[in-house]
Short mmCIF file of C-alpha atoms in Angstrom, two decimals:
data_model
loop_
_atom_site.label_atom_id
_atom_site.label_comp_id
_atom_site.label_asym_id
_atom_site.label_seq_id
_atom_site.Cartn_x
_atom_site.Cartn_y
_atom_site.Cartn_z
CA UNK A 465 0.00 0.00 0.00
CA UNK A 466 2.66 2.24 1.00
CA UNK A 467 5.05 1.60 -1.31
CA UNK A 468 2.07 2.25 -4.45
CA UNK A 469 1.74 5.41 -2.88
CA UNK A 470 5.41 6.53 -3.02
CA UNK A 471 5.62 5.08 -6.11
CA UNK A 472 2.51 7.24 -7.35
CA UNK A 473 4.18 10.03 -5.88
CA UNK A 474 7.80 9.80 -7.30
CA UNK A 475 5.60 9.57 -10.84
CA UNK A 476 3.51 12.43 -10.55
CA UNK A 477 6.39 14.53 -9.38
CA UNK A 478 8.70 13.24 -12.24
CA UNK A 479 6.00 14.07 -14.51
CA UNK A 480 6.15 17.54 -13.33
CA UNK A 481 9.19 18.51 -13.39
CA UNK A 482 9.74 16.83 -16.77
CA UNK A 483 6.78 19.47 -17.62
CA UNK A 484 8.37 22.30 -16.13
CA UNK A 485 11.42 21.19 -18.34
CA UNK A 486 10.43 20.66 -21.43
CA UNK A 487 8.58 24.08 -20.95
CA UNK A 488 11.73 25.70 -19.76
CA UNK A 489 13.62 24.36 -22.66
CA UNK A 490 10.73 25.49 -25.23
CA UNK A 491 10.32 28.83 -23.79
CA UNK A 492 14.30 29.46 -23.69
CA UNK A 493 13.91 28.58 -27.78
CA UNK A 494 10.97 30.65 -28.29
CA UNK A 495 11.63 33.71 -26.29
CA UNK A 496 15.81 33.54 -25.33
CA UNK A 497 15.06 36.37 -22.66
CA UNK A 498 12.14 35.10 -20.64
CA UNK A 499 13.90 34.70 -17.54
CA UNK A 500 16.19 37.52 -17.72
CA UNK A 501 13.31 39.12 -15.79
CA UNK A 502 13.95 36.72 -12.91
CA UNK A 503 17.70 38.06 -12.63
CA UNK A 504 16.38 41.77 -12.83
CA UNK A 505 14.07 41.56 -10.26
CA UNK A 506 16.62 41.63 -7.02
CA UNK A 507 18.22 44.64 -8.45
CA UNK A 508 15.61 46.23 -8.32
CA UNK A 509 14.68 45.88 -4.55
CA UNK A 510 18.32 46.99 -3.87
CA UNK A 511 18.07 49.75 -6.02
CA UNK A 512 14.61 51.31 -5.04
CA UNK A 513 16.09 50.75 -1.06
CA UNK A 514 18.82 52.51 -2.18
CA UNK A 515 16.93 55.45 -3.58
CA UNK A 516 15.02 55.81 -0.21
CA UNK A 517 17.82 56.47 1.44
CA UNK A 518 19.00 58.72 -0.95
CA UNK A 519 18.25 62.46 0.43
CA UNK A 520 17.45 65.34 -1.77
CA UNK A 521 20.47 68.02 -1.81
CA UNK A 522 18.12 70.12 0.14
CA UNK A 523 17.72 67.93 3.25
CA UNK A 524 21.67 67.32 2.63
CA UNK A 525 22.79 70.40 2.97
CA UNK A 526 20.25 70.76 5.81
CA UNK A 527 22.05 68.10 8.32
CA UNK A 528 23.54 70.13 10.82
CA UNK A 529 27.44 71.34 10.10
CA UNK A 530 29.65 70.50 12.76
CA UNK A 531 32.25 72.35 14.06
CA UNK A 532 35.13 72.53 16.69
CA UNK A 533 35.34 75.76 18.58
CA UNK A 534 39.02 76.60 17.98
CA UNK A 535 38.15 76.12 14.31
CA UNK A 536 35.01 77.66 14.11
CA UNK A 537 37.47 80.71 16.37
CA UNK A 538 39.70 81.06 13.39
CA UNK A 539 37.21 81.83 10.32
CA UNK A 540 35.82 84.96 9.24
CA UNK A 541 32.28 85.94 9.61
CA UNK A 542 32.46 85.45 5.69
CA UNK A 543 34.08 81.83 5.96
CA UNK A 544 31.26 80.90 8.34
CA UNK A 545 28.24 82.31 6.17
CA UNK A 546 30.25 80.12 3.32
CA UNK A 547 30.13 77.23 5.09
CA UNK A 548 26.66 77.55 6.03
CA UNK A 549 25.90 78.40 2.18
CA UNK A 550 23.73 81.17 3.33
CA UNK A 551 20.68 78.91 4.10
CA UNK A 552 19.19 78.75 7.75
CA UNK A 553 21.08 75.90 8.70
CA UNK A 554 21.65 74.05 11.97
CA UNK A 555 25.29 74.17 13.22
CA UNK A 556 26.68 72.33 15.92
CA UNK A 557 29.81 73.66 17.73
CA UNK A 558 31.88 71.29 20.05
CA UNK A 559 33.31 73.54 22.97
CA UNK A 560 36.67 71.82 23.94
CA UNK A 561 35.76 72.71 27.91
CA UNK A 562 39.50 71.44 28.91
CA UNK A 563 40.89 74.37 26.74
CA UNK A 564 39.57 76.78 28.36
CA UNK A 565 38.60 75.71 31.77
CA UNK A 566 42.10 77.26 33.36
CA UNK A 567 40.45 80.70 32.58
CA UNK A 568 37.82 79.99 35.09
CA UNK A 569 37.25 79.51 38.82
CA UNK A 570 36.44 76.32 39.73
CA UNK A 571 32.70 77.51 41.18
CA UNK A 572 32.14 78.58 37.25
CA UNK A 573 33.42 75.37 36.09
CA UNK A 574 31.08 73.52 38.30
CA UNK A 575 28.06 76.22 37.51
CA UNK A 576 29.05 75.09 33.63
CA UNK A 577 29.45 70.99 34.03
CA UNK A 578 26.26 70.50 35.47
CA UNK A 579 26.10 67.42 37.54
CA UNK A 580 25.41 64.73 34.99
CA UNK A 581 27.98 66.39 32.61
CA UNK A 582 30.70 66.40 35.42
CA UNK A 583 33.80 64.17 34.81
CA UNK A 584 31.89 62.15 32.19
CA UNK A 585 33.00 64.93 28.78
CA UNK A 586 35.36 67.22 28.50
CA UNK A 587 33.44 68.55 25.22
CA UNK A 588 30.26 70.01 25.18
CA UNK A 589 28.17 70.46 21.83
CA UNK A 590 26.08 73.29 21.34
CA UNK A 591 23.38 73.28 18.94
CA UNK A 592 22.59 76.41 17.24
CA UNK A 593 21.34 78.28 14.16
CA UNK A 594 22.27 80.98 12.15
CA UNK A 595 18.81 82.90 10.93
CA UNK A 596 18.66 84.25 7.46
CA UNK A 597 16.05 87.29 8.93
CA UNK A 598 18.81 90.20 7.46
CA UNK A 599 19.47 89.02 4.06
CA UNK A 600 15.85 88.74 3.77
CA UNK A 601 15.40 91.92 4.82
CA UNK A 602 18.24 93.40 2.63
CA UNK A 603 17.02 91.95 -0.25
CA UNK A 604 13.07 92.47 0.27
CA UNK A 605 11.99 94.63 -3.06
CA UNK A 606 9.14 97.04 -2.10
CA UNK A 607 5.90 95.80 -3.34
CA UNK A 608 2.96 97.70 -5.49
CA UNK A 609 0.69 98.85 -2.42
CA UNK A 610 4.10 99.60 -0.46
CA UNK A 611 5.31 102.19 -3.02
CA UNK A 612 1.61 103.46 -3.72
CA UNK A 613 0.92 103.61 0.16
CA UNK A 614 3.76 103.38 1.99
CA UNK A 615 2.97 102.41 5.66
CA UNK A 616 3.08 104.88 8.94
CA UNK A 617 5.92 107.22 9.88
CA UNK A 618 9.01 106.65 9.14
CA UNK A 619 12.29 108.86 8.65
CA UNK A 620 14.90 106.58 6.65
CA UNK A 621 17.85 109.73 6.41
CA UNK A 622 20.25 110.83 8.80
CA UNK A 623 19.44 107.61 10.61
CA UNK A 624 16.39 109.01 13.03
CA UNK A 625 14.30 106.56 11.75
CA UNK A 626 10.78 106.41 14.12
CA UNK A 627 9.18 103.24 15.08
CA UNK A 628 5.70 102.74 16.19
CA UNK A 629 5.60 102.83 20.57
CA UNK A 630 9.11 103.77 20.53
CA UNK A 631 8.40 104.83 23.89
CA UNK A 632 6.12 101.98 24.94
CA UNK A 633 7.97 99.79 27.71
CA UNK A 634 5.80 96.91 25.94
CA UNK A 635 3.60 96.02 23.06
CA UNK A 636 1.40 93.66 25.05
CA UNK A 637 0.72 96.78 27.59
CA UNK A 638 -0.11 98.84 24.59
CA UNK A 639 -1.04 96.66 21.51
CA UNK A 640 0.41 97.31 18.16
CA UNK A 641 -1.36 98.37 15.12
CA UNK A 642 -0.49 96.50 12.07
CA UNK B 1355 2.03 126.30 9.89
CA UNK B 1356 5.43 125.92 9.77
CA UNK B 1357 7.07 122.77 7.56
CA UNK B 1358 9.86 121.01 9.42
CA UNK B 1359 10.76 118.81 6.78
CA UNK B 1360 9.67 116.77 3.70
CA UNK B 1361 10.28 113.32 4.31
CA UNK B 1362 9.05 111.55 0.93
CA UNK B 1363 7.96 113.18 -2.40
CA UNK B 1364 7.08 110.61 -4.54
CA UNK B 1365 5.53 110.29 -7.83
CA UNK B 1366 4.46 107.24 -9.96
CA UNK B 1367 3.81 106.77 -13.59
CA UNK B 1368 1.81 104.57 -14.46
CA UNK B 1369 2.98 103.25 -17.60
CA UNK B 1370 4.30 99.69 -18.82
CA UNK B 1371 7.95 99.15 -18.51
CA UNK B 1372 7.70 97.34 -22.10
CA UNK B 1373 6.33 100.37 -23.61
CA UNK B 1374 9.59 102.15 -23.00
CA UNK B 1375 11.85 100.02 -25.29
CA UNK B 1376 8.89 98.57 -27.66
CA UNK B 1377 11.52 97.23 -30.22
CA UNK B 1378 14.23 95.61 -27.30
CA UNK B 1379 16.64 98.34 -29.28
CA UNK B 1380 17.83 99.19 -25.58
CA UNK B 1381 19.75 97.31 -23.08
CA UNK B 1382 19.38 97.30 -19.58
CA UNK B 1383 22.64 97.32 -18.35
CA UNK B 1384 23.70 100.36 -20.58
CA UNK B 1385 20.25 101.83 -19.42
CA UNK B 1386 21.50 101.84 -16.11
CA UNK B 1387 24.96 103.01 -16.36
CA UNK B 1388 23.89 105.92 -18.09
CA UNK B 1389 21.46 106.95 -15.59
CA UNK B 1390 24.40 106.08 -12.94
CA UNK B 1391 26.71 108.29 -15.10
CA UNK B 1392 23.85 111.32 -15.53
CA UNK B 1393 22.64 111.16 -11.71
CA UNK B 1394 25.20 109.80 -9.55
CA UNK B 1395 23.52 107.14 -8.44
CA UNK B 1396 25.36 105.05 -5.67
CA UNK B 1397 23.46 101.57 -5.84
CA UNK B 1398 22.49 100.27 -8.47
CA UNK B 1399 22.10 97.15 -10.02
CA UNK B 1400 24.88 94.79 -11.00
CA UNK B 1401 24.18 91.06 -10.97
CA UNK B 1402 21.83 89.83 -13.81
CA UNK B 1403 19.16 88.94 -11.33
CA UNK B 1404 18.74 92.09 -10.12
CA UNK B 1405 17.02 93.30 -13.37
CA UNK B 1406 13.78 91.85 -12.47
CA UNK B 1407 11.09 94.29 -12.98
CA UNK B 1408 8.86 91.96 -11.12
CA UNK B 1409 10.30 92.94 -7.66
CA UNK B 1410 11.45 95.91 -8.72
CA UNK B 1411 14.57 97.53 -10.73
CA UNK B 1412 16.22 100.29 -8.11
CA UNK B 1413 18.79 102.67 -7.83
CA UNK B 1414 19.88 104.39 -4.97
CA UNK B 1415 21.38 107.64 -3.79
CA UNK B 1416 21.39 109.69 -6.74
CA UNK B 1417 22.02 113.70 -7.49
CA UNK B 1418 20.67 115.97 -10.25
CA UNK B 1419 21.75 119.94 -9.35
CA UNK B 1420 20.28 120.61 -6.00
CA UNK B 1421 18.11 117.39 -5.87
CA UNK B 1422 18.63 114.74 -4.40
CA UNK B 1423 16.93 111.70 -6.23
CA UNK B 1424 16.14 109.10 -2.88
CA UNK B 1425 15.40 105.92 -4.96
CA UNK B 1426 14.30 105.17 -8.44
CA UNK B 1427 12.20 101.81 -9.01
CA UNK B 1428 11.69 100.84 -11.78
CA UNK B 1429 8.29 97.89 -12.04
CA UNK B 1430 6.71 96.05 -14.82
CA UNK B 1431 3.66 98.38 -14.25
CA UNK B 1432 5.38 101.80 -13.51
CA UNK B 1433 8.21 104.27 -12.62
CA UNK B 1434 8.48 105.40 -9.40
CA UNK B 1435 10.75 108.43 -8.55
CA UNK B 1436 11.49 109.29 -4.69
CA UNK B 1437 13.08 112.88 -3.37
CA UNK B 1438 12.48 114.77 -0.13
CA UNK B 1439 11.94 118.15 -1.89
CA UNK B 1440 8.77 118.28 -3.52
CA UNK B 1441 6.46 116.21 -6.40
CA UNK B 1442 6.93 118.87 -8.73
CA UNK B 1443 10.71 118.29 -8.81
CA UNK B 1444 10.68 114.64 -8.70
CA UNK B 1445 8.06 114.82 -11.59
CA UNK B 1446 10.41 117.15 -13.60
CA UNK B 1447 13.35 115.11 -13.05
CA UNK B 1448 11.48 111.98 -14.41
CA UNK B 1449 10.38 113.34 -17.28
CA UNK B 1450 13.76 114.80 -17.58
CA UNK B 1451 14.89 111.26 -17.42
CA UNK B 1452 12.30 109.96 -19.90
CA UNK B 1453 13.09 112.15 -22.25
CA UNK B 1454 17.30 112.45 -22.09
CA UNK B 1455 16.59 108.23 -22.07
CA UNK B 1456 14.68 108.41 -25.40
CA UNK B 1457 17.28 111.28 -27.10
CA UNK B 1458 20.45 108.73 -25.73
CA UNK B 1459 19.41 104.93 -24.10
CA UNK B 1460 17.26 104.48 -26.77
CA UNK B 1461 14.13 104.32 -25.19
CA UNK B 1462 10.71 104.78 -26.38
CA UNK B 1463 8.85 108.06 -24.49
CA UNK B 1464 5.99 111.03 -25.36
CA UNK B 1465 4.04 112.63 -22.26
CA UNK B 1466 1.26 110.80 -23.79
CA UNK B 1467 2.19 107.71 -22.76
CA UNK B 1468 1.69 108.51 -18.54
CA UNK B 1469 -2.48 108.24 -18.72
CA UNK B 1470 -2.14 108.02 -14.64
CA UNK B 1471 -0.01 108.75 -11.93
CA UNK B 1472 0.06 109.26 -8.71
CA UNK B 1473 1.84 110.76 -5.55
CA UNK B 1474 2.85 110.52 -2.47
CA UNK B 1475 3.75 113.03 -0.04
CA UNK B 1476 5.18 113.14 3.72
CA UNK B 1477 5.83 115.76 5.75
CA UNK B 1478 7.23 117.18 9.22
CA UNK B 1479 5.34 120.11 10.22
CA UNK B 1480 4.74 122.34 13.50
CA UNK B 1481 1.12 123.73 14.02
CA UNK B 1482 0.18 126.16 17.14
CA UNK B 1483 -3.59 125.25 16.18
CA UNK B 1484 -5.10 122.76 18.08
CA UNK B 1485 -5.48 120.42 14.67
CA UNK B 1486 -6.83 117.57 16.17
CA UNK B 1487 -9.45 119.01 18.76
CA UNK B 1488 -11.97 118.56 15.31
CA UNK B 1489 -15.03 117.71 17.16
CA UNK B 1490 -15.69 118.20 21.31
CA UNK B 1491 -17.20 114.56 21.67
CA UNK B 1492 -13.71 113.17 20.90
CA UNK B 1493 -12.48 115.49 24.69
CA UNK B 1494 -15.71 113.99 26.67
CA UNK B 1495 -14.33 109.92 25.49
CA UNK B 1496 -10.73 110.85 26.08
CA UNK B 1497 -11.45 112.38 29.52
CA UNK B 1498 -13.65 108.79 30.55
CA UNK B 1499 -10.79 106.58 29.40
CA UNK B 1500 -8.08 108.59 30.96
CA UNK B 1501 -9.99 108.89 34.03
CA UNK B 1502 -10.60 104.75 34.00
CA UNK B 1503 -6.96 103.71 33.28
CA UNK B 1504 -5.74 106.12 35.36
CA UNK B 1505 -7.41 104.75 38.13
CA UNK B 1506 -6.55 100.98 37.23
CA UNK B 1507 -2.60 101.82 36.95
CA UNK B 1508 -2.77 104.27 39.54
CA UNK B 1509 -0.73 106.58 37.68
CA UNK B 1510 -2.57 109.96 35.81
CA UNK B 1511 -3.47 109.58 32.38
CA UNK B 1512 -4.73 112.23 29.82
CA UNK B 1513 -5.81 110.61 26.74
CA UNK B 1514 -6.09 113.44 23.75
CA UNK B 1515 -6.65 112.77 19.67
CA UNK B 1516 -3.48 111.87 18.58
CA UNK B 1517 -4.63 111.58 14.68
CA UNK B 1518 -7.34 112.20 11.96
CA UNK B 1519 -7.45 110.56 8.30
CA UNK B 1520 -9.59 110.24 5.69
CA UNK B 1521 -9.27 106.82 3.34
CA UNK B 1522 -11.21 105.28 0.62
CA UNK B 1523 -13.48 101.79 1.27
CA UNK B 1524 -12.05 99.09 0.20
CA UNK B 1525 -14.23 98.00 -1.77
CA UNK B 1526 -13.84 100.65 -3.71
CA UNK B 1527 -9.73 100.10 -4.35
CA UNK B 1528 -8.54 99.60 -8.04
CA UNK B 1529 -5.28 101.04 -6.96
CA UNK B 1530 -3.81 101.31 -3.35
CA UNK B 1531 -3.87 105.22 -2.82
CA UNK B 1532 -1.99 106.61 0.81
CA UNK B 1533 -4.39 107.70 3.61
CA UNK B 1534 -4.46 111.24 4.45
CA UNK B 1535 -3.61 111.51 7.48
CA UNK B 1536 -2.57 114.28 10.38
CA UNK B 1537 -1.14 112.37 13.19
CA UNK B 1538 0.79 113.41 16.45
CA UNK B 1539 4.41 112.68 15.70
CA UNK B 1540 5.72 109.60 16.83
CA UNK B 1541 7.48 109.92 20.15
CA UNK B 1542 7.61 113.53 20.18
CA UNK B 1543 5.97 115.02 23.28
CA UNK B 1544 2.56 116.51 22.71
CA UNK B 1545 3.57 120.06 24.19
CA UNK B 1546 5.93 120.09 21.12
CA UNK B 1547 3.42 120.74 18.74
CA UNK B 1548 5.01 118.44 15.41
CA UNK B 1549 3.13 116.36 13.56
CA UNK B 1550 3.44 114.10 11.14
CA UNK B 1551 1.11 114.35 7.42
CA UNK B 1552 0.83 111.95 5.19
CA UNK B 1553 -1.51 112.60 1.75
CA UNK B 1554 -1.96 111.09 -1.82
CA UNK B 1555 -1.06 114.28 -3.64
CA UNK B 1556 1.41 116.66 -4.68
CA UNK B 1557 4.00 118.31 -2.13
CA UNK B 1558 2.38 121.84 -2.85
CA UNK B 1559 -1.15 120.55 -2.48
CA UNK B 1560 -0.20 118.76 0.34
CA UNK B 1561 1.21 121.95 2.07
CA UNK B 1562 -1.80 123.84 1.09
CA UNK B 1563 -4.36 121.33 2.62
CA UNK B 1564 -2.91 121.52 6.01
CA UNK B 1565 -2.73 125.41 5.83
CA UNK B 1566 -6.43 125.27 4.70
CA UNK B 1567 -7.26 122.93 8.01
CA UNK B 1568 -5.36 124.62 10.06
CA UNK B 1569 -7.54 127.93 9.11
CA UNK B 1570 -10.60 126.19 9.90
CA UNK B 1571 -10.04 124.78 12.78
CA UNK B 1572 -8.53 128.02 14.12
CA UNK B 1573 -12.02 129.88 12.59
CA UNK B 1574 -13.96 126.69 14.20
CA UNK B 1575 -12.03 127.52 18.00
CA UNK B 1576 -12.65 131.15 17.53
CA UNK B 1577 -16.68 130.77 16.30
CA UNK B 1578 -17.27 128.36 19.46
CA UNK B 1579 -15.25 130.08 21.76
CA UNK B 1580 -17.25 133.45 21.35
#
């Protein structure tokens, strides 16, 4: 009984993978590139994980540049705007605290490494970022109801320009009018 | 009345900048140094981008006799020529320009060209007349709110007009026009007297209006006080 079953078996799987053959074998003479598709398909999961990690040069230039204080010491203000290509871009700046700890008294020192900080770094990073508010500013053009109806008082020569509540010791005591 | 200062006289042509050089016979950049050369001017622009007529072609700082030109913009829908002397010369000077641009630049310009314009004038004054004491209910409501803040901050308060101006609705606005206005200047004490004007028409107009209110309002004190 058990052997006319395996026998059975061993037939019907013989018989199909003589199938799969023979339609392997007609298929490669019919269409030679029918399973170049098979070989393709791999390279394509690689590449499309590849192209998510990918970042635009936007969000590349974005990432935070990262700087050492007695380097970031030693450039110009125009070597730093360089280097932060003139976007608002996140900069981090690792303080070397052993460099310049000798200039301060050891209460400051402790004031500075608070208590989870002390004896564990001697570098600190600060995180900070340079705003792009006064090129903005600079290079604002005056639009069409600006020049037609230029708003409230203002003296732009000899530098005594007025400001709305230029006396007001707070806007939220006195409100502003926009 | 006694004018402290002119702060802007503006004027504005309304006319397209494509009308001026119809044919593209004249370049920008040799547009601009000639005006630079002619006028003085000490910014001006340089880089290609900063020939957009979108946001605005200006130059800066510029000197014709014993003018002073503030800033010259030049838009895709008009000219617009700044001084702090008076409309009438910074409407002389344009047309001066318009027409000296046409005889050398190459540019395209006849008077009849400018169907609108428009101005816009700012001035410093000093006025002994009480300009903004226009009607007495505005005295009884400054006298109840400087008599109710003064008691919340504990501190005396004497709330007085500090401004009158007359506008257009909104819903009737093709084109933005400035407010005239007569305001208190800006963080100059009250007892000074100076004020600050603002008004959508020539310098001399301008000068003559507040002369004109100041009259009336002197005739109004005088009628009432009698």
């Amino acid at each position: 009984m058990a052997t006319n079953f395996l026998i059975a078996l061993a037939t019907a799987l013989g018989s199909a993978t003589f199938i799969l053959l023979v339609l392997r074998v007609v298929l490669k003479a019919v269409v030679p590139n029918a399973f170049k598709e098979m070989i393709a398909i791999p390279e394509k999961v690689v590449e499309r994980q590849f192209t998510e990690t990918v970042k635009t040069p936007d969000e590349v230039q974005m990432r935070p540049v990262i700087i050492d204080d007695a380097t970031l010491l030693a450039l110009s203000g125009r070597q730093i705007v360089d280097l932060l290509g003139n976007r608002e871009q996140p900069l981090q700046v690792i303080y070397n605290i052993s460099s310049f700890t000798p200039e301060i008294s050891g209460m400051q020192t402790t004031s500075l490494l608070s208590s989870r900080w002390q004896g564990a770094r001697s570098f600190i990073v600060v995180e900070g970022k340079i705003p792009k508010a006064r090129e903005t500013e600079e290079k604002k053009a005056l639009s069409r109801e600006e020049i037609l109806s230029p708003p409230g008082q203002s003296t732009a020569n000899f530098g005594s320009a007025v400001k709305k509540s230029v006396r007001a010791p707070n806007e939220t005591l006195c409100g502003s009018a926009s | 009345m006694k004018l402290s200062a002119v702060l802007l006289a503006r004027v504005i042509f309304f006319v397209e900048s494509v009308e001026l050089n119809p044919r593209g016979a004249a370049y920008y950049p040799d547009i601009v140094k000639g005006l630079v050369e002619r006028y003085g001017f000490k910014k001006f622009p340089e880089k290609f981008d900063e020939f957009d007529e979108q946001k605005g072609v200006m130059l800066l700082g510029g000197k014709y006799g014993d003018t002073v030109i503030d800033k010259v913009i030049i838009n895709t829908w008009g000219l617009t020529f700044d001084t702090t002397s008076s409309t009438r010369n910074a409407e002389e000077l344009l047309i001066d320009a318009l027409t000296w641009g046409s005889e050398h630049l190459k540019l395209h310009y006849s008077p009849d060209m400018i169907k609108r314009k428009a101005y816009v004038s700012q001035i410093l004054f000093y006025s002994d007349a009480p300009l903004l004491s226009v009607n007495p209910i505005l005295n009884v409501v400054g006298k109840r709110i400087s008599k109710e803040v003064s008691e919340n901050l504990k501190l005396p308060y004497t709330f007085q007009p500090r401004g009158v101006s007359l506008g257009i609705d909104p819903e009737e606005q093709r084109i933005p026009v400035q407010v005239f206005s007569i305001e208190r200047r800006e963080g100059v004490a009250f007892s000074e007297n100076k004020y600050w004007s603002a008004a959508p028409v020539s310098t001399d107009s301008h000068l003559a209006l507040i002369e004109e209110f100041e009259r009336s309002i002197q005739k109004q004190q005088f009628s009432s006080g009698r």
